[in-house]
Tab-separated table of C-alpha atoms in Angstrom:
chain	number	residue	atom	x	y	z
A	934	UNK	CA	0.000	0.000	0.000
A	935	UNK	CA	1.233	3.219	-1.069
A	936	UNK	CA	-0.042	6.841	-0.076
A	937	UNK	CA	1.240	10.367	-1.520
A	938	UNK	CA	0.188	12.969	0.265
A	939	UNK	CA	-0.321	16.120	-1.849
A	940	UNK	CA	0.609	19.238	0.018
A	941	UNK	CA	3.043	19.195	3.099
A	942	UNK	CA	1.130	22.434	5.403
A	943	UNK	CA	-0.023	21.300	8.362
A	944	UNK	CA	-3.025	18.915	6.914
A	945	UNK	CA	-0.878	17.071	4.401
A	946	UNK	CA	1.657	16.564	7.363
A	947	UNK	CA	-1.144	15.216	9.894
A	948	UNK	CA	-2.603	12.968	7.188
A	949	UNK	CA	0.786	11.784	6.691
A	950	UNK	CA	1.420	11.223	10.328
A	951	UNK	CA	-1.922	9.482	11.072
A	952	UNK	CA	-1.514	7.348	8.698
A	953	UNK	CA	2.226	6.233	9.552
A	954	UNK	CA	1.202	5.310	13.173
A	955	UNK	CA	-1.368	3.516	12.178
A	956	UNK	CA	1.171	1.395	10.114
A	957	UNK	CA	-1.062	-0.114	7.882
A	958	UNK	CA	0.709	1.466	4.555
A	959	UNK	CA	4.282	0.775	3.405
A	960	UNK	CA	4.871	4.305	2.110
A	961	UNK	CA	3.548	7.063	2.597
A	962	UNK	CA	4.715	9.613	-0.156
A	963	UNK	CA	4.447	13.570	0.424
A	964	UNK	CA	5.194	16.143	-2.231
A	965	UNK	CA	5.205	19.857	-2.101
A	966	UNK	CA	5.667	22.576	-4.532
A	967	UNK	CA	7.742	24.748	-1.645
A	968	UNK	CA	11.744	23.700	-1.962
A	969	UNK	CA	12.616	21.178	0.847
A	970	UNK	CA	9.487	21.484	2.725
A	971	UNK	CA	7.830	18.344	1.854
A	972	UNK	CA	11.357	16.841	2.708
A	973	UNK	CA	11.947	18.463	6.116
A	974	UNK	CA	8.695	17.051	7.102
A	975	UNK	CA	9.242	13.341	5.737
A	976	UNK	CA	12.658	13.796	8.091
A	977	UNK	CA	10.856	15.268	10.756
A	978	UNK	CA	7.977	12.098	10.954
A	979	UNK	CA	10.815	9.353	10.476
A	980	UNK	CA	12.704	10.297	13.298
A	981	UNK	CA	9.442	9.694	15.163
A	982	UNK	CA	9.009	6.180	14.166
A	983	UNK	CA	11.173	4.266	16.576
A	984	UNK	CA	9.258	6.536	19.402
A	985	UNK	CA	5.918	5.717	18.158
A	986	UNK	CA	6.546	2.126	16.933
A	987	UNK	CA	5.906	1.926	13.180
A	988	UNK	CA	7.205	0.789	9.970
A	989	UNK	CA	5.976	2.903	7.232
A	990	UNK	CA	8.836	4.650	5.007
A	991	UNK	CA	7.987	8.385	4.709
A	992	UNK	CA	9.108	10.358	1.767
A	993	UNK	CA	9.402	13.992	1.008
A	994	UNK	CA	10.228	15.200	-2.544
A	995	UNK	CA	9.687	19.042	-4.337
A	996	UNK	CA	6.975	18.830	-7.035
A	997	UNK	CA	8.278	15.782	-8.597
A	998	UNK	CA	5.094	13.512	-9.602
A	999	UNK	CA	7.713	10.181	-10.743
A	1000	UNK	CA	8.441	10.228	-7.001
A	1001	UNK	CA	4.161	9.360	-6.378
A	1002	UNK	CA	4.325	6.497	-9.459
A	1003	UNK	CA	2.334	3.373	-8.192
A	1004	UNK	CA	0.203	4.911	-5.297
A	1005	UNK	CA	-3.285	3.222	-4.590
A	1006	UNK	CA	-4.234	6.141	-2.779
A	1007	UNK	CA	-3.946	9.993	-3.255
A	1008	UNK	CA	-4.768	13.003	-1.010
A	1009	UNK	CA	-5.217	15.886	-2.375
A	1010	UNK	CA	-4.871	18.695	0.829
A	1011	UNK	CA	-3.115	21.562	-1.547
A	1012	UNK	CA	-3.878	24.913	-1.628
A	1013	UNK	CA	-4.174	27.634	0.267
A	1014	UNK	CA	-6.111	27.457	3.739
A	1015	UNK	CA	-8.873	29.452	4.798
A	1016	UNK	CA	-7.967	32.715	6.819
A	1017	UNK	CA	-10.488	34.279	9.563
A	1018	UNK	CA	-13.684	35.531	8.258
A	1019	UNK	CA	-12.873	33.688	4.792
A	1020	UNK	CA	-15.245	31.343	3.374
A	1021	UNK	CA	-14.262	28.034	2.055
A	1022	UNK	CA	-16.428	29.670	-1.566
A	1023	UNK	CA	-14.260	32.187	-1.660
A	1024	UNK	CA	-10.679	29.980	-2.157
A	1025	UNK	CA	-12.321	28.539	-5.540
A	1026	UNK	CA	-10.794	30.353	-8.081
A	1027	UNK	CA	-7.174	29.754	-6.747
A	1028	UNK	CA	-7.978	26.324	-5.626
A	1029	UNK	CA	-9.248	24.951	-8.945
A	1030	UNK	CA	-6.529	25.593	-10.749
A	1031	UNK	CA	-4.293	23.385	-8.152
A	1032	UNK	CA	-6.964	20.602	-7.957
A	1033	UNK	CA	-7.096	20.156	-11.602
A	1034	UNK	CA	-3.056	20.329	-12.114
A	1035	UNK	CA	-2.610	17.899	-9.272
A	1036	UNK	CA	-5.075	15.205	-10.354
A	1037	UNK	CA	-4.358	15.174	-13.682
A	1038	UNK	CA	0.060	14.785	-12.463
A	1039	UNK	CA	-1.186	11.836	-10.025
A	1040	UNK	CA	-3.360	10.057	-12.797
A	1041	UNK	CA	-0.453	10.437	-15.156
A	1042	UNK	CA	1.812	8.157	-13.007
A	1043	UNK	CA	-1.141	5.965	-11.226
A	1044	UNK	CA	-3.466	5.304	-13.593
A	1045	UNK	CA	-5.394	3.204	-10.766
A	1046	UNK	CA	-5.211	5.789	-8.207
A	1047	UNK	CA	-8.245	6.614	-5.569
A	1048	UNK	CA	-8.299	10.350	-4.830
A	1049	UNK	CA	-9.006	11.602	-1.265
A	1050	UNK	CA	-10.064	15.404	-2.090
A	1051	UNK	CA	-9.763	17.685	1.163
A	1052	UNK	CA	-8.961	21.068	-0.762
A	1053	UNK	CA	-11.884	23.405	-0.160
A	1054	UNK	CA	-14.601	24.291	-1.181
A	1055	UNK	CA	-14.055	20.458	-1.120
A	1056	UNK	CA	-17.375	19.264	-2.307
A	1057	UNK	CA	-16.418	21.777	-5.698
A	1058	UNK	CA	-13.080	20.717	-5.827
A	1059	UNK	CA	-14.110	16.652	-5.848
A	1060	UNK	CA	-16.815	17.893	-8.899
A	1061	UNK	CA	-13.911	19.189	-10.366
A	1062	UNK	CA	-11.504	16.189	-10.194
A	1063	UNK	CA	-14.215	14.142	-12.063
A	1064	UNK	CA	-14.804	16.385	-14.429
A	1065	UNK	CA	-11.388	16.786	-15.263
A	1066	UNK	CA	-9.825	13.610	-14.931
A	1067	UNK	CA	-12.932	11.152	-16.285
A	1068	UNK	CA	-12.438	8.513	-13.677
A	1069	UNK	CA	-14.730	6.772	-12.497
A	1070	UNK	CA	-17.157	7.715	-9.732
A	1071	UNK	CA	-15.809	5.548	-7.076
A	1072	UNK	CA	-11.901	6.741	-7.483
A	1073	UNK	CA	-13.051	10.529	-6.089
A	1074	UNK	CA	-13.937	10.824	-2.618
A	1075	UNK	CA	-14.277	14.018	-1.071
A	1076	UNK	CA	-13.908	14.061	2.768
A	1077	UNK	CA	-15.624	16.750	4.413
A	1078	UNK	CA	-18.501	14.416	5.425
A	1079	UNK	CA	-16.011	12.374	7.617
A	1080	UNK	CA	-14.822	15.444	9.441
A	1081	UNK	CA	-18.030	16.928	10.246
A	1082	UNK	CA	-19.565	13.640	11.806
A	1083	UNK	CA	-16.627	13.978	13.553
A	1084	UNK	CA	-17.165	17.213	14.941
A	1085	UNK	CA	-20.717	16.728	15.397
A	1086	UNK	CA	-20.164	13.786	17.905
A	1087	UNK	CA	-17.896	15.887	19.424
A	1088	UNK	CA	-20.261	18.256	20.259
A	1089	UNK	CA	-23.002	15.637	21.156
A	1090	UNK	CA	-20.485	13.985	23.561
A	1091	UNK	CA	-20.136	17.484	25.465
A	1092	UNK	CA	-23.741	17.978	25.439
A	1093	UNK	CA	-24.536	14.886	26.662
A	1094	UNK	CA	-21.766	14.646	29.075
A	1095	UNK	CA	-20.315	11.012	27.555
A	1096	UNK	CA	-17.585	9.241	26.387
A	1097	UNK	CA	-17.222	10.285	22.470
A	1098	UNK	CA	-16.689	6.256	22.228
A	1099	UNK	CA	-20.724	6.170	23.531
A	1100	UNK	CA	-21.999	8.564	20.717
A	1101	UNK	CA	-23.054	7.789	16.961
A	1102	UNK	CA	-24.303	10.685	14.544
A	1103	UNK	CA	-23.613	11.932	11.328
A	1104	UNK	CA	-23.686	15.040	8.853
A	1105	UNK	CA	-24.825	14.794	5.183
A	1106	UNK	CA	-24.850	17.550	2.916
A	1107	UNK	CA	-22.450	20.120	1.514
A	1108	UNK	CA	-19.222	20.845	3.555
A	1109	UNK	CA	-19.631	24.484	4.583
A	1110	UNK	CA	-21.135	26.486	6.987
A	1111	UNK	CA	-24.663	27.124	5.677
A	1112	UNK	CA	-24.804	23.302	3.685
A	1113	UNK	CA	-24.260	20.738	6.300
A	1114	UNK	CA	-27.131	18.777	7.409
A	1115	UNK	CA	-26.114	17.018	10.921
A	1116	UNK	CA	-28.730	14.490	11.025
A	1117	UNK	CA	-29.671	15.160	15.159
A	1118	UNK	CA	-33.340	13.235	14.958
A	1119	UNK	CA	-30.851	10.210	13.954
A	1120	UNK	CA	-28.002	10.828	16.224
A	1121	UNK	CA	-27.649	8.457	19.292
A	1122	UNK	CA	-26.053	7.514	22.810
A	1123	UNK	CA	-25.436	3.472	22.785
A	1124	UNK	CA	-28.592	3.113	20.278
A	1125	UNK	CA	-30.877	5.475	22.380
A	1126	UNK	CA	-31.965	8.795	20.748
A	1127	UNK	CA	-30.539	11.521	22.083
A	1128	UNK	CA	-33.642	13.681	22.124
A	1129	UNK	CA	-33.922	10.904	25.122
A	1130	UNK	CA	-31.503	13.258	26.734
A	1131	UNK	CA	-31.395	16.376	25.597
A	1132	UNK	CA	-34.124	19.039	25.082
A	1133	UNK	CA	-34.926	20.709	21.590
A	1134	UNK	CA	-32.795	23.588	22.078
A	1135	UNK	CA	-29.734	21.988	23.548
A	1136	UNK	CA	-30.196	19.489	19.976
A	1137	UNK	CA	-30.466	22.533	17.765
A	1138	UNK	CA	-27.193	24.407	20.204
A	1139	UNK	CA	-25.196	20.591	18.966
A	1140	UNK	CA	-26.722	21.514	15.232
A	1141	UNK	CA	-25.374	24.882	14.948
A	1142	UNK	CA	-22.339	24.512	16.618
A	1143	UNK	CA	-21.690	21.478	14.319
A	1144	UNK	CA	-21.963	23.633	11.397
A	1145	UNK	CA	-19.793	26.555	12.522
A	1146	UNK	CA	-16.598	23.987	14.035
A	1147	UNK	CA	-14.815	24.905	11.045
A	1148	UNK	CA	-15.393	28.761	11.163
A	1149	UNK	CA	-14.887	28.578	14.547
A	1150	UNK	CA	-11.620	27.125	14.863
A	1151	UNK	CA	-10.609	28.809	12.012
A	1152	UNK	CA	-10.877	31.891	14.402
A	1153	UNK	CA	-9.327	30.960	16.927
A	1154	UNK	CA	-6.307	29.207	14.999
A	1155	UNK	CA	-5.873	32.205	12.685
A	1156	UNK	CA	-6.007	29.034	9.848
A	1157	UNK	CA	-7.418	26.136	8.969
A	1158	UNK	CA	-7.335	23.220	11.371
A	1159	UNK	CA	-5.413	20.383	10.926
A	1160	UNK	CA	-5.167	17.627	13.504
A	1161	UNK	CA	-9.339	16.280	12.917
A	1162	UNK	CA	-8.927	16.719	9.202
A	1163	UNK	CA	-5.929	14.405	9.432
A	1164	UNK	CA	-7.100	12.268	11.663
A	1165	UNK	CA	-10.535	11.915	9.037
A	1166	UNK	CA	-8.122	11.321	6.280
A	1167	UNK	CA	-5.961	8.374	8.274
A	1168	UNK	CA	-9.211	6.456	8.515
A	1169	UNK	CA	-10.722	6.778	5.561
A	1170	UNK	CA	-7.132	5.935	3.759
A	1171	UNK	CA	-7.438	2.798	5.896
A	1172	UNK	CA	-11.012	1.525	5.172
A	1173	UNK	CA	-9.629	1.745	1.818
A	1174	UNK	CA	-6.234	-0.375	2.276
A	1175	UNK	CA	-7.896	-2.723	4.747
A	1176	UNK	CA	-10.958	-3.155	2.535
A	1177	UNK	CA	-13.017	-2.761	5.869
A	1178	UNK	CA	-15.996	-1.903	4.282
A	1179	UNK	CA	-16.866	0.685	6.910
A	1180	UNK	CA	-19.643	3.915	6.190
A	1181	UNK	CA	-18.442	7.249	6.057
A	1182	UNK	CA	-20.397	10.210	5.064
A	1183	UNK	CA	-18.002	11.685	1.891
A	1184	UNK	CA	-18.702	13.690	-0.723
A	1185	UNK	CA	-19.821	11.446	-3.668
A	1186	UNK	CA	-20.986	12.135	-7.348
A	1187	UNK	CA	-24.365	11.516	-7.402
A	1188	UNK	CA	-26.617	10.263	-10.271
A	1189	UNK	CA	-30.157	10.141	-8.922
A	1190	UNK	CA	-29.483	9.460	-5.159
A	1191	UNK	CA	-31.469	11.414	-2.672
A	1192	UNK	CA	-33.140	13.105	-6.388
A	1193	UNK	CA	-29.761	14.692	-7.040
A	1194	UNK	CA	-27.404	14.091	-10.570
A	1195	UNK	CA	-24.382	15.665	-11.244
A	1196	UNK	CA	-23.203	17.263	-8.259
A	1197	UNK	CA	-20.403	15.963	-5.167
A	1198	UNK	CA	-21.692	16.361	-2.245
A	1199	UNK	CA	-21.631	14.490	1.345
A	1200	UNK	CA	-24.320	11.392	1.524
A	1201	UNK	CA	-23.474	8.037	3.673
A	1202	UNK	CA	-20.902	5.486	1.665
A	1203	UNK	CA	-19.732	2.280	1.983
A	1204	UNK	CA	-15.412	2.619	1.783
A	1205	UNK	CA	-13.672	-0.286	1.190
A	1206	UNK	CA	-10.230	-1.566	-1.176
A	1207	UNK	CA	-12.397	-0.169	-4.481
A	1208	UNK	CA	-13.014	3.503	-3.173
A	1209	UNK	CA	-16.467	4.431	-2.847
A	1210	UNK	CA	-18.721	1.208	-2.809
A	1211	UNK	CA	-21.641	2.187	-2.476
A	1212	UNK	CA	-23.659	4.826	-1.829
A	1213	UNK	CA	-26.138	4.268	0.508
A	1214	UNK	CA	-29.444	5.724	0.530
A	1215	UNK	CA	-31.040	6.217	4.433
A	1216	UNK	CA	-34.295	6.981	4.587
A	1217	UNK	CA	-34.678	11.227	5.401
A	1218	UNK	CA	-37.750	13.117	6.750
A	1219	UNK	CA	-39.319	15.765	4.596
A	1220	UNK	CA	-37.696	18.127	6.685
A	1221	UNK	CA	-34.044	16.486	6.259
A	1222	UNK	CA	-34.906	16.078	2.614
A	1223	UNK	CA	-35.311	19.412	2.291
A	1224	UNK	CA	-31.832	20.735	4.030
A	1225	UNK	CA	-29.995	18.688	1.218
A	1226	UNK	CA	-31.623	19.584	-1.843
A	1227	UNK	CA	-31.274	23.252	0.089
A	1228	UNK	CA	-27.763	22.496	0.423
A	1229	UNK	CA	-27.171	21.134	-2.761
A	1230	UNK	CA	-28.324	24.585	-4.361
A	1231	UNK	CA	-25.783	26.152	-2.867
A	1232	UNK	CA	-22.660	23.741	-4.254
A	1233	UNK	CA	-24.388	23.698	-7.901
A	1234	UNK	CA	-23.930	27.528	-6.986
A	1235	UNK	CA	-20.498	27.500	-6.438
A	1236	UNK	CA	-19.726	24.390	-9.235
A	1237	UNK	CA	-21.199	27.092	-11.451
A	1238	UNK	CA	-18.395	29.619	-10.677
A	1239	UNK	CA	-16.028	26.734	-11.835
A	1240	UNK	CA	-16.899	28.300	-15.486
């Protein structure tokens, strides 16, 4: 199993690390346009591998795509990051650019690759790769989905006053601020609803703040963060190399799921060795229904600046 890393800021290098210690990949690949960077970083993560016990051989190399020839899995974290009071819309027209030159350089040396997009507006930039690179739809994953079920358990375990381990919910939709659709009437402590628990306006508190975690770290950070994204990454990388089979919510491209065609954006998928096995359709309330075709108005919106 092989993994290049696209991008060596402080995503690519937590992706990279995550996915070391877990020591279920025998390289791990990063490359970076910046001179030495993607290098210093490689040095910086194999020095920790006696400390933190693994195996994995981590590479660094300076925009040199022959160096990421035979990868089964790419992640695509280049780019620049959002800054305080930025939206993840407004990096598009820089981003795009990147996400299309990167794909097409990782294609050109492994033609089999699966592509992890995290580059925002993520559920654009994943559009984007399969519109430019033709492969098929279960080679593009986007991630946000991953991250803000993530967060949104987070936030359910410190409502609830439990063990994160105890919690199970997740968030469909688009990744951004105004798009995501944390499905709270579904989300659960050790199969019992939480509405068993909490009252309507602590559940809709959980909602909101779920929808802001990126915005609101991105405030207090001063960037993007780094260490969840990473850690989302890591897993999904190994549901892929394990062929575990496991259900993320990703950004997938849709062709008549949940009444939506030609658009990426985060629905519940089965992950295993081929990508994106399935997409699974849950039944939604009207209500819920509604917040993702809502949602999904508002990444056509931003696809459409993509012309």
């Amino acid at each position: 199993m092989k993994v290049t890393v696209v991008g060596a800021g402080a995503v690519g290098a937590s992706c990279a690390e995550y996915i070391a210690i877990k020591n279920f990949a025998d390289e791990v690949t990063i490359i970076d346009i910046k001179e030495g960077f993607a290098e210093g970083k490689a040095m910086d993560l194999m020095q920790c591998a006696s400390l933190n016990g693994f195996d994995t051989q981590i590479t660094g190399v300076t925009n040199d795509y022959t160096a990421t020839a035979g990868s089964n899995v790419a992640v695509i974290t280049s780019g620049i990051p959002r800054k305080p009071g930025m939206t993840r819309e407004e990096l598009i027209g820089i981003n795009a650019g990147i996400v299309k030159s990167v794909s097409e350089n990782l294609i050109k040396h492994s033609p089999e690759v699966i592509i992890i997009v995290v580059s925002n507006p993520m559920d654009t930039m994943a559009y984007l790769a399969h519109k430019s690179t033709g492969l098929p739809k279960n080679r593009i994953i986007g991630m946000g989905g991953a991250l803000d079920s993530a967060r949104f358990k987070f936030r359910l375990a410190e409502a609830l006053g439990c063990p994160s381990s105890d919690v199970d919910g997740m968030v469909i939709g688009g990744h951004s601020d105004t798009g995501m659709v944390p499905l709270i009437g579904k989300a659960a402590r050790n199969s019992v609803k939480v509405s068993e628990f909490l009252s309507e306006e602590r559940m809709q508190q959980v909602v909101q703040d779920t929808k802001v975690g990126g915005a609101t770290l991105t405030k207090l950070l001063g960037t993007s963060a780094w260490y969840a994204p990473g850690a989302a990454v890591s897993a999904m990388v190994q549901a892929i190399a394990l062929d575990s089979k496991k259900m993320f919510p990703c950004s997938a491209l849709l062709d008549g799921e949940y009444g939506l065609s030609d658009i990426s954006i985060g629905v519940p998928c089965i992950i295993g060795k081929n990508g994106i096995e399935k997409i699974v359709e849950i039944e939604l309330s009207d209500a819920e229904l509604a917040k993702i075709q809502e949602s999904a108005v508002g990444v056509k919106a931003t696809n459409a600046l993509l012309d």
